[in-house]
Short mmCIF file of C-alpha atoms in Angstrom, two decimals:
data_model
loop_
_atom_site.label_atom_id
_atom_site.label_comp_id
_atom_site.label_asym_id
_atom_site.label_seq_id
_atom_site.Cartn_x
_atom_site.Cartn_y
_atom_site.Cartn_z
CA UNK A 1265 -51.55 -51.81 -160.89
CA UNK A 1266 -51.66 -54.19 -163.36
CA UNK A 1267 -49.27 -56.99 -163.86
CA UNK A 1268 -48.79 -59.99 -166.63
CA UNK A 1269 -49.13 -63.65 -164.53
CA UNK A 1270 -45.69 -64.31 -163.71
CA UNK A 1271 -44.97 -61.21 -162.37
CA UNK A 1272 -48.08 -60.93 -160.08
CA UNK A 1273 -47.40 -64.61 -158.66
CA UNK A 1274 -44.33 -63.20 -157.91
CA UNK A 1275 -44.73 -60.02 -156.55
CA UNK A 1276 -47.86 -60.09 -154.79
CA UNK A 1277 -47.31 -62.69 -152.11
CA UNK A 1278 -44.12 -64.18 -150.30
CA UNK A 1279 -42.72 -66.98 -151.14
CA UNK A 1280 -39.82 -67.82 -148.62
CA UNK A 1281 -38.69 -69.24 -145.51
CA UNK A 1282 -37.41 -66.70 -142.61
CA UNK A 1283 -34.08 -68.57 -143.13
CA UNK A 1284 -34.64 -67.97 -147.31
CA UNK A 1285 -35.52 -64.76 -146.43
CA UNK A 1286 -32.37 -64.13 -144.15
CA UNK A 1287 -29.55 -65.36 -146.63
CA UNK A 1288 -30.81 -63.32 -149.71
CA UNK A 1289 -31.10 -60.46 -147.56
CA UNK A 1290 -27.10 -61.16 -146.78
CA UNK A 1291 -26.81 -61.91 -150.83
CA UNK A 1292 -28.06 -58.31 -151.24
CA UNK A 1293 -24.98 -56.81 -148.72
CA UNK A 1294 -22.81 -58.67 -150.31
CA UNK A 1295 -23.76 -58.04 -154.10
CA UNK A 1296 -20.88 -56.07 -155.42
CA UNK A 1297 -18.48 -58.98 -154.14
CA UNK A 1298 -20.73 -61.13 -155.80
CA UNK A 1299 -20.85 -59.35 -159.30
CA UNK A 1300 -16.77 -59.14 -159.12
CA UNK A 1301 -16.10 -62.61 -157.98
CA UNK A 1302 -18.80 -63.89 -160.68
CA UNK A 1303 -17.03 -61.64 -163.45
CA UNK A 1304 -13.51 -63.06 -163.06
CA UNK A 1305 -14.65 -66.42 -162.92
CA UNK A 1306 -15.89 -66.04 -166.35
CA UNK A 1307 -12.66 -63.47 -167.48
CA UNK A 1308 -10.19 -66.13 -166.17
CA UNK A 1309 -11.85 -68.87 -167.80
CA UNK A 1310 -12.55 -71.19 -164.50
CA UNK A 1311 -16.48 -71.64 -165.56
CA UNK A 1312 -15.14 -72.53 -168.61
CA UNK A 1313 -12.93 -75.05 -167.62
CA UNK A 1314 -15.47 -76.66 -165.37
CA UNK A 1315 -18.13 -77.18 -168.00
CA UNK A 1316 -15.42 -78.71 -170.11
CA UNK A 1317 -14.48 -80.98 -167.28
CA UNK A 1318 -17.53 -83.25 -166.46
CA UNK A 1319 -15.53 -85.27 -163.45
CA UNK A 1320 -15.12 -81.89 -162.03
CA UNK A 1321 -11.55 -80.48 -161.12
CA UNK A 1322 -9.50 -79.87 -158.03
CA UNK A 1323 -8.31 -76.51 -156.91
CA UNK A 1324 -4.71 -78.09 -158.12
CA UNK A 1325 -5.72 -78.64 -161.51
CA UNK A 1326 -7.31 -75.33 -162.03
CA UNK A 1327 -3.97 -73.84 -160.70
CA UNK A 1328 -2.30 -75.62 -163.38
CA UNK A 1329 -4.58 -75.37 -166.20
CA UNK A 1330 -5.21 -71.23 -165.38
CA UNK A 1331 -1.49 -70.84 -164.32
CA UNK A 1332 -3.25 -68.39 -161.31
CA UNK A 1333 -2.09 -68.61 -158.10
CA UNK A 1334 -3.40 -71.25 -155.51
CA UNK A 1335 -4.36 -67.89 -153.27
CA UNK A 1336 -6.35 -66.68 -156.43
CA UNK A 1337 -8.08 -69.83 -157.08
CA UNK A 1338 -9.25 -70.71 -153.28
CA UNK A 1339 -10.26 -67.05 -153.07
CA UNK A 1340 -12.42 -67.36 -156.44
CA UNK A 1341 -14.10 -70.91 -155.94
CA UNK A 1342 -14.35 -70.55 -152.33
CA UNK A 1343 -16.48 -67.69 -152.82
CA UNK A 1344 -18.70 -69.16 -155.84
CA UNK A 1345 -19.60 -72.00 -153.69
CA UNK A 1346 -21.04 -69.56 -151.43
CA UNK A 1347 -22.84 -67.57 -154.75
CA UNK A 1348 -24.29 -71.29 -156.32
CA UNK A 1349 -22.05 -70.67 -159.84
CA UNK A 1350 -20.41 -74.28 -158.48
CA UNK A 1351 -20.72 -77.30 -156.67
CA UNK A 1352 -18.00 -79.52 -154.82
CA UNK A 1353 -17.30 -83.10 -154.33
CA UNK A 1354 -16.67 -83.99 -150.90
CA UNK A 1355 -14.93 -86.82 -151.02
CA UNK A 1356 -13.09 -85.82 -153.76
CA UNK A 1357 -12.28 -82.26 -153.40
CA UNK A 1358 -13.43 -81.91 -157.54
CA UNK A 1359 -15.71 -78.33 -158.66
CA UNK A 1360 -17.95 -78.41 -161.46
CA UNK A 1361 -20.80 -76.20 -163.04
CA UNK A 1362 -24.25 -75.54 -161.12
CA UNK A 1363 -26.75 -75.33 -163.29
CA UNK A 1364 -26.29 -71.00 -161.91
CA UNK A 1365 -22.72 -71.15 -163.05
CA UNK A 1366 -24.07 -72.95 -166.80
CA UNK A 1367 -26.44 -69.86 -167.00
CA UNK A 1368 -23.77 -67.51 -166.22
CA UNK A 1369 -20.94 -68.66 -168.47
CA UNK A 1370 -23.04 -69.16 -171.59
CA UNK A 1371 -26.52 -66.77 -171.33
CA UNK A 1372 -26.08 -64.53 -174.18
CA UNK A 1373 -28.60 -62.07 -172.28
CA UNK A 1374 -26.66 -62.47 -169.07
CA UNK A 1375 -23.57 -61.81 -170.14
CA UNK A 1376 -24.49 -58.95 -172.31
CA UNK A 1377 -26.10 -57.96 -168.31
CA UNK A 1378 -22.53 -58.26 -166.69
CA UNK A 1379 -20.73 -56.56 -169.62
CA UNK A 1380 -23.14 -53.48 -169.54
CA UNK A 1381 -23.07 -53.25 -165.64
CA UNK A 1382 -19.12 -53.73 -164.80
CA UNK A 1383 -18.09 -51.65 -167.85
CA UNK A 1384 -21.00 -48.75 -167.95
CA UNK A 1385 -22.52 -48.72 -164.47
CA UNK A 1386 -20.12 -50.05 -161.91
CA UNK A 1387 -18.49 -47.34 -160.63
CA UNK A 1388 -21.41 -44.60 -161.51
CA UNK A 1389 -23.29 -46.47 -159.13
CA UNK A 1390 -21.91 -45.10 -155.79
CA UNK A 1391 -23.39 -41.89 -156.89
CA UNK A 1392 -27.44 -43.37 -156.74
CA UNK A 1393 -28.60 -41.57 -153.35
CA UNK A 1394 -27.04 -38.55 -155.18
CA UNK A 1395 -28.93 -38.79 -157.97
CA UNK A 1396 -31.83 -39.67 -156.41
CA UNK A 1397 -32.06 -37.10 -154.15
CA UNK A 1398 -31.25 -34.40 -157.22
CA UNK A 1399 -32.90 -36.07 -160.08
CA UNK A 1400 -29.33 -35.76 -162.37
CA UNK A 1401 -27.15 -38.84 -163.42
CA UNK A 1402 -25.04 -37.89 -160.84
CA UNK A 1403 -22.51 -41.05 -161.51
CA UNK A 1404 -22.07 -40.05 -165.21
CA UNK A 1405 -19.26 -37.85 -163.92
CA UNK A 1406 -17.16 -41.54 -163.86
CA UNK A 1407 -17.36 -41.72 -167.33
CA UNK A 1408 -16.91 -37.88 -168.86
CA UNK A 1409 -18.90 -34.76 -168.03
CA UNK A 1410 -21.66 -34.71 -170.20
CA UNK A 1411 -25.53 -33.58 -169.24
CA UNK A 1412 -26.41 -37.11 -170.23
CA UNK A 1413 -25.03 -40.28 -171.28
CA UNK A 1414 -26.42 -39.78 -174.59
CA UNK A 1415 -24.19 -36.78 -175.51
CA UNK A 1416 -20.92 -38.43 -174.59
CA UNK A 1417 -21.70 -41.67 -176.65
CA UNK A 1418 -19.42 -40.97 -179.55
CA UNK A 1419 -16.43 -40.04 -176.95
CA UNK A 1420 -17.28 -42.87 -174.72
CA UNK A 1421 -13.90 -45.03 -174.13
CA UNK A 1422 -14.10 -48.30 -176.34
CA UNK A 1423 -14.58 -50.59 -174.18
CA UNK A 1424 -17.64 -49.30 -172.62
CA UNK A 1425 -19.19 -47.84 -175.66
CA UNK A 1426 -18.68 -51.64 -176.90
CA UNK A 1427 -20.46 -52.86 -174.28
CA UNK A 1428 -23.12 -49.21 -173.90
CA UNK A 1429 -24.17 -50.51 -177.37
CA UNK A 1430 -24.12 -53.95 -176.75
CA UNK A 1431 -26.47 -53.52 -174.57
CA UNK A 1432 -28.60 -51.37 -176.67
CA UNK A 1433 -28.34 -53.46 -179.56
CA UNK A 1434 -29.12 -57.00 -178.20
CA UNK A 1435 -32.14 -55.68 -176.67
CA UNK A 1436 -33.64 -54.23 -179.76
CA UNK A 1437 -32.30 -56.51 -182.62
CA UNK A 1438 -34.15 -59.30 -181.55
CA UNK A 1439 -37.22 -57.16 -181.85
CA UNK A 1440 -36.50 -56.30 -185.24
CA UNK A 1441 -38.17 -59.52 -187.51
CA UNK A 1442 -41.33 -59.39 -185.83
CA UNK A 1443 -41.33 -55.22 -185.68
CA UNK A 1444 -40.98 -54.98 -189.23
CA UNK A 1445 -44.25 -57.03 -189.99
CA UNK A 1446 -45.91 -54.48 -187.89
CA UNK A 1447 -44.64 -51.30 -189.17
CA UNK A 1448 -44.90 -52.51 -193.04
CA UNK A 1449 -48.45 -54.38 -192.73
CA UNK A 1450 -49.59 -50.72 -194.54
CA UNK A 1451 -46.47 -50.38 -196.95
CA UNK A 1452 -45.05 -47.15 -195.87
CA UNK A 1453 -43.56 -44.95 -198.17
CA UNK A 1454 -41.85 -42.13 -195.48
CA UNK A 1455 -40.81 -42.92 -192.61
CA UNK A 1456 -39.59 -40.86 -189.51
CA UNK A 1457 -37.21 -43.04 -186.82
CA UNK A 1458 -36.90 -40.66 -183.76
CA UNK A 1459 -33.71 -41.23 -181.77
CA UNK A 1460 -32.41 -43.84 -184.72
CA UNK A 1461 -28.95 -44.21 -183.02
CA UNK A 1462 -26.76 -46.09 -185.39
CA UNK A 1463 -29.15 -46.58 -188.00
CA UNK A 1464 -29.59 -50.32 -187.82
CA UNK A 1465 -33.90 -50.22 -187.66
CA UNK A 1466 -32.80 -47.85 -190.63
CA UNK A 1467 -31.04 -50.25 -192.97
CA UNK A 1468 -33.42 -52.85 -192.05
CA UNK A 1469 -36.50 -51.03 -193.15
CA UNK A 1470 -34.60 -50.05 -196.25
CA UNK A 1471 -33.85 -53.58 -197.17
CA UNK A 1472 -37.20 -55.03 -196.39
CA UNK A 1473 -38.96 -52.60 -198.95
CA UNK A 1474 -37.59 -50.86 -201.48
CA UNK A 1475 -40.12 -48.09 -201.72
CA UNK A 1476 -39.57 -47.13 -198.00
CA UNK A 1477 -37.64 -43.76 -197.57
CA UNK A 1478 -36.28 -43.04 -193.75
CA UNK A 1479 -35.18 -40.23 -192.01
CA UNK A 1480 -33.39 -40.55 -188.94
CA UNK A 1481 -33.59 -37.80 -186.07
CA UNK A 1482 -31.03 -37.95 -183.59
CA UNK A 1483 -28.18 -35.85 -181.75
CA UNK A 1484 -25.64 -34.67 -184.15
CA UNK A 1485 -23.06 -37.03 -182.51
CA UNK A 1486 -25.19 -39.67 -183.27
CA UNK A 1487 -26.28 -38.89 -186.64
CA UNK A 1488 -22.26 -38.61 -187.53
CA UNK A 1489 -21.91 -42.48 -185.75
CA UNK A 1490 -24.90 -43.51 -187.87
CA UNK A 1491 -23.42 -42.14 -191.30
CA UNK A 1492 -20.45 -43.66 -190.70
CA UNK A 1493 -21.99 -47.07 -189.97
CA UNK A 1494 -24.30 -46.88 -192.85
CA UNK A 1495 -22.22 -45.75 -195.08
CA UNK A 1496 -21.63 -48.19 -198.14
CA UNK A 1497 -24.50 -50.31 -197.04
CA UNK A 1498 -27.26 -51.42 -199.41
CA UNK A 1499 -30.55 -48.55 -199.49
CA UNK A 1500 -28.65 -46.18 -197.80
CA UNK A 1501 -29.24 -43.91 -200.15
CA UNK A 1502 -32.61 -43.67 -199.39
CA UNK A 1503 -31.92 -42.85 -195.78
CA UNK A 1504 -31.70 -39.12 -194.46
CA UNK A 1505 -30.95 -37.58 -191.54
CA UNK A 1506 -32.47 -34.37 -189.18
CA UNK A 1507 -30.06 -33.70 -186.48
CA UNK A 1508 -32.12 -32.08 -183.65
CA UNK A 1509 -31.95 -32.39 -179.67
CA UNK A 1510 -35.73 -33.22 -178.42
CA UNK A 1511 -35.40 -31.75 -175.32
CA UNK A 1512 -34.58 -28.10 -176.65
CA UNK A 1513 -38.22 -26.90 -176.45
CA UNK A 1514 -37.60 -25.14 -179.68
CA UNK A 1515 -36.78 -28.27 -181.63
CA UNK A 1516 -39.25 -28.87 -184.37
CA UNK A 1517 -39.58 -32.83 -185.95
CA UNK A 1518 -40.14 -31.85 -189.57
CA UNK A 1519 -42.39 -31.55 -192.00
CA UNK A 1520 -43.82 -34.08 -194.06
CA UNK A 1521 -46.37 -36.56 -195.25
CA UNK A 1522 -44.95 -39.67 -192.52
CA UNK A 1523 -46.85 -42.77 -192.99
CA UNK A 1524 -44.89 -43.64 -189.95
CA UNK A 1525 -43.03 -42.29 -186.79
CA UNK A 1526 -41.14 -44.88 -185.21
CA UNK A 1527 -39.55 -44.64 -181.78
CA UNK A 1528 -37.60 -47.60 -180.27
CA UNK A 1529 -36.29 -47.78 -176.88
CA UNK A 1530 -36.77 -44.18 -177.13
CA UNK A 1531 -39.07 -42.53 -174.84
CA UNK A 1532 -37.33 -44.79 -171.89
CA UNK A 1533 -34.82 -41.73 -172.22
CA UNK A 1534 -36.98 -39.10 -170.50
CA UNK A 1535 -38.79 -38.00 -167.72
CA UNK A 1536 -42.64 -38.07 -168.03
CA UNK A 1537 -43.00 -34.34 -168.76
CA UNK A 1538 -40.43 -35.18 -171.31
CA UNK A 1539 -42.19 -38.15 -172.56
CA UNK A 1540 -44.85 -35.62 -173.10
CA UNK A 1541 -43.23 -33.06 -174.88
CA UNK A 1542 -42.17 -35.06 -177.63
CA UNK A 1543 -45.01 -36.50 -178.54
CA UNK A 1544 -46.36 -33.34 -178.68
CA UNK A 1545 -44.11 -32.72 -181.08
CA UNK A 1546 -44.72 -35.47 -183.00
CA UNK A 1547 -48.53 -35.02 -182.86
CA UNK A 1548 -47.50 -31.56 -184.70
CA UNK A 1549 -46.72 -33.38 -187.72
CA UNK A 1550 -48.72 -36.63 -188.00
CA UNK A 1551 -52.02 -36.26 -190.34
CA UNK A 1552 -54.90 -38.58 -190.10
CA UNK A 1553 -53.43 -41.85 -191.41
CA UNK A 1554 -50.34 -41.50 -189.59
CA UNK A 1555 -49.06 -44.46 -187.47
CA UNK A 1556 -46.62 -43.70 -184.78
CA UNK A 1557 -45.34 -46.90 -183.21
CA UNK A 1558 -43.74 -46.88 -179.84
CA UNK A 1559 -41.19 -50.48 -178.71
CA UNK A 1560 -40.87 -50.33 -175.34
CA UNK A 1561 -40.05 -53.17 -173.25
CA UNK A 1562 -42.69 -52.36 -170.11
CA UNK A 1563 -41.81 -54.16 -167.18
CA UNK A 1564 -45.78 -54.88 -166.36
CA UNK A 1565 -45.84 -56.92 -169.71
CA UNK A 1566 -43.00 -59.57 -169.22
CA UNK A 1567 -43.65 -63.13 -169.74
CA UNK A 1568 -41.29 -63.51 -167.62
CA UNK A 1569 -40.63 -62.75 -164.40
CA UNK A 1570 -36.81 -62.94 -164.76
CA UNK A 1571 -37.13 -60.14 -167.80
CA UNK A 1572 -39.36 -57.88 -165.20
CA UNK A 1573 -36.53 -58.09 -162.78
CA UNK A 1574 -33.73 -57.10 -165.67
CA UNK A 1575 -36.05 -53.83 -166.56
CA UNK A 1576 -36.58 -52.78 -163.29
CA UNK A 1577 -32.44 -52.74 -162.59
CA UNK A 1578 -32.40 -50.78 -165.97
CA UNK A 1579 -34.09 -48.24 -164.44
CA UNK A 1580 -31.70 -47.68 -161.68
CA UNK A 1581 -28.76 -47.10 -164.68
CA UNK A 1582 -31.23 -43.93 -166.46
CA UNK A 1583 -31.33 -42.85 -162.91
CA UNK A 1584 -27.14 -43.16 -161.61
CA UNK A 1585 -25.58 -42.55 -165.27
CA UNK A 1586 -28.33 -42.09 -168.44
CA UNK A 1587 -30.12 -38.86 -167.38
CA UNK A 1588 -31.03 -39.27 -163.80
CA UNK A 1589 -34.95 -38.74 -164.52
CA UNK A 1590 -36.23 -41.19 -166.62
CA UNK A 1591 -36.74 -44.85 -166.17
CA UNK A 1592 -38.47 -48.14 -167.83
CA UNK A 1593 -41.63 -47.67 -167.83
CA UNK A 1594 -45.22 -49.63 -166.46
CA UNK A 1595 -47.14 -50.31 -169.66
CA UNK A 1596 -50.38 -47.83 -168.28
CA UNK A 1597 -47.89 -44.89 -167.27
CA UNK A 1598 -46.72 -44.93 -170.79
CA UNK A 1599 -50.66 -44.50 -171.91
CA UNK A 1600 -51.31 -42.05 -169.49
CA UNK A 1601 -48.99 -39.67 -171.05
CA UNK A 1602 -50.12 -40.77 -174.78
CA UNK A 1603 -53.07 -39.50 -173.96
CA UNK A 1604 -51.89 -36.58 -172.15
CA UNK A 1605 -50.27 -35.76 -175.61
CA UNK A 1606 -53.47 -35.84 -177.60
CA UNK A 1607 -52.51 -38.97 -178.71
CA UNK A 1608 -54.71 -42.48 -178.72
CA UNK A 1609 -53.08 -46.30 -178.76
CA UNK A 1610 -55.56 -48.08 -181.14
CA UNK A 1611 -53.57 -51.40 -180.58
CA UNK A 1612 -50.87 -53.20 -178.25
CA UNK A 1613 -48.88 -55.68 -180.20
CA UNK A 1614 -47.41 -57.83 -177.24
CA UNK A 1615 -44.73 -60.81 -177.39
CA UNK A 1616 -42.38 -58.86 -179.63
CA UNK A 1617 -38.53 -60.56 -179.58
CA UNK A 1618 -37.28 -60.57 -176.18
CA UNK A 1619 -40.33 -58.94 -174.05
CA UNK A 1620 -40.71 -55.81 -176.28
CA UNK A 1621 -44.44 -54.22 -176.91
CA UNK A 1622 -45.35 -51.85 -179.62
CA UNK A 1623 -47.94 -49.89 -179.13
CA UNK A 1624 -49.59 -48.37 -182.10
CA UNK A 1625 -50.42 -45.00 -182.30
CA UNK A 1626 -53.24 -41.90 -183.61
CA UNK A 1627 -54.46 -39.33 -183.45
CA UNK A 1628 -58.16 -39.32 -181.97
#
């Protein structure tokens, strides 16, 4: 197994102290009082407060200025002392920010993270051995009774489609400057985006060329989301649509002369015979000069080691609430099964926004 630098200093040798080893191990047993303590200290505005406050404040003043309870307040600080989101005074009783608690209260990334997880995942979560065990997204059931996640999107309840597609979004639209450089270095004239959600790769393409014609193929819940968020928008008139569900075996991508096939955050979706199926499919109607391009962010390939960690949780979510069988995957798994497909990467575009790869696509 392979693994970028960071990630194989990491997780090839150990690194702590029996007594380091001992308290995360009591971190872990503790998480979900973590994750809720760690929440409301952001919702109630105490981390705020404290990085506003450089002297610090005492548990008095933060009664005052949050008009909680004293109760409420001991219970909340008390226990982020314990976490590392703050620090205390001694002699003076004040709190104030740890450089934990900084990254917490103003980490775009992280608290996209907290959103997704409390809103989307929290409760599906009890339901992992289940789902484990029967290869289903066995927690989904806390959130509407859908096959998959992906189905119950549109009926999702605000808040946690806000924060589903959060998610999805800040991920990907980081990507999409430095994907578009890739995809257009050949000037495409048709191009096919498989699983185009809301159609925001879609108006992007259409506004960086004006010769580029897209069709998105998606669920027909999703293609009715992406109309209506399209609609009015500059070049979409020169985006169509192809409602189809890829895992009906009869489903058919159609015909046409694609320079390019673009899947983003796509293929995560599915198992590996899955995986395999639709690029089948898509094999059926590339010609010799097609380019399919595949943005993945593969946990092998992180800069970062913090990233790596992020992806590998992700997985856990496809597995308790997306679809229960498919996962983020290592960077050579996802080769294997391009190759199982008939299908050849001629070139690995690394480094793209925040940890994505594209890998670019042919046929042999």
């Amino acid at each position: 197994m392979h693994l970028f630098p960071a990630l194989s200093k990491k997780y090839c040798q150990e690194h702590m102290s029996a007594g380091e080893a001992q308290r995360l191990a009591q971190f872990i047993a503790w998480a979900p009082m973590v994750f809720q303590v760690s929440r409301l200290m952001v919702k109630f505005g105490i981390l705020d407060l404290l990085r506003d406050n450089q002297d610090g404040l005492t548990q008095d003043e933060l009664v005052q200025r949050t008009k909680l309870s004293a109760y409420t307040i001991k219970i909340l600080v008390e226990a982020s002392l314990s976490v590392g989101t703050v620090l205390v005074d001694e002699e003076t009783g004040r709190f104030s920010l740890s450089k934990t608690g900084w990254f917490l209260l103003t980490d775009d990334s992280t608290r996209v993270n907290m959103d997704f997880n409390h809103d989307v995942n929290y409760r599906g979560l009890f339901y992992l051995e289940e789902a484990l065990k029967n290869e289903k997204p066995e927690g989904l059931k806390t959130l509407g009774p859908w096959p998959t996640i992906y189905e119950g999107l549109s009926q999702l309840p605000e808040d946690v489609q806000k924060s589903w597609f959060g998610f999805d979004h800040f991920y990907s639209d980081h990507s999409f400057d430095e994907a578009l450089k890739i995809v257009f270095a050949h000037n495409p004239q048709q191009l096919m985006d498989v699983g185009g959600n809301t159609g925001r790769f879609a108006l992007r393409c259409v506004n960086h060329s004006n010769n580029v014609r897209v069709t998105i193929v998606d669920l027909p819940g999703q293609i009715g989301m992406m109309r209506n968020n399209i609609q009015g928008k500059p070049g979409a008139e020169r985006i169509g649509d192809y409602p189809a569900n890829m895992l009906d075996e009869n489903t058919k991508l159609p015909q046409g002369e694609w320079d390019v096939i673009w899947m983003s955050q796509f293929l995560d979706c599915f198992s590996e015979a899955q995986i395999v199926a639709i690029l089948q499919k898509a094999a059926a109607v590339m010609n010799p000069q097609t380019r399919l391009f595949i943005m993945e962010t593969f946990w092998d390939r992180q800069r970062y080691e913090t990233t790596a960690l992020c992806l590998t949780m992700t997985s856990v979510y496809f597995t308790a609430l997306a679809n229960g069988n498919s996962k983020m995957y290592h960077s050579e798994d996802m080769a294997r099964l391009i190759e199982k497909a008939g299908l050849k990467v001629v070139h690995t575009h690394d480094g793209v926004g925040r940890g994505h790869s594209i890998l670019e696509v042919m046929k042999p």
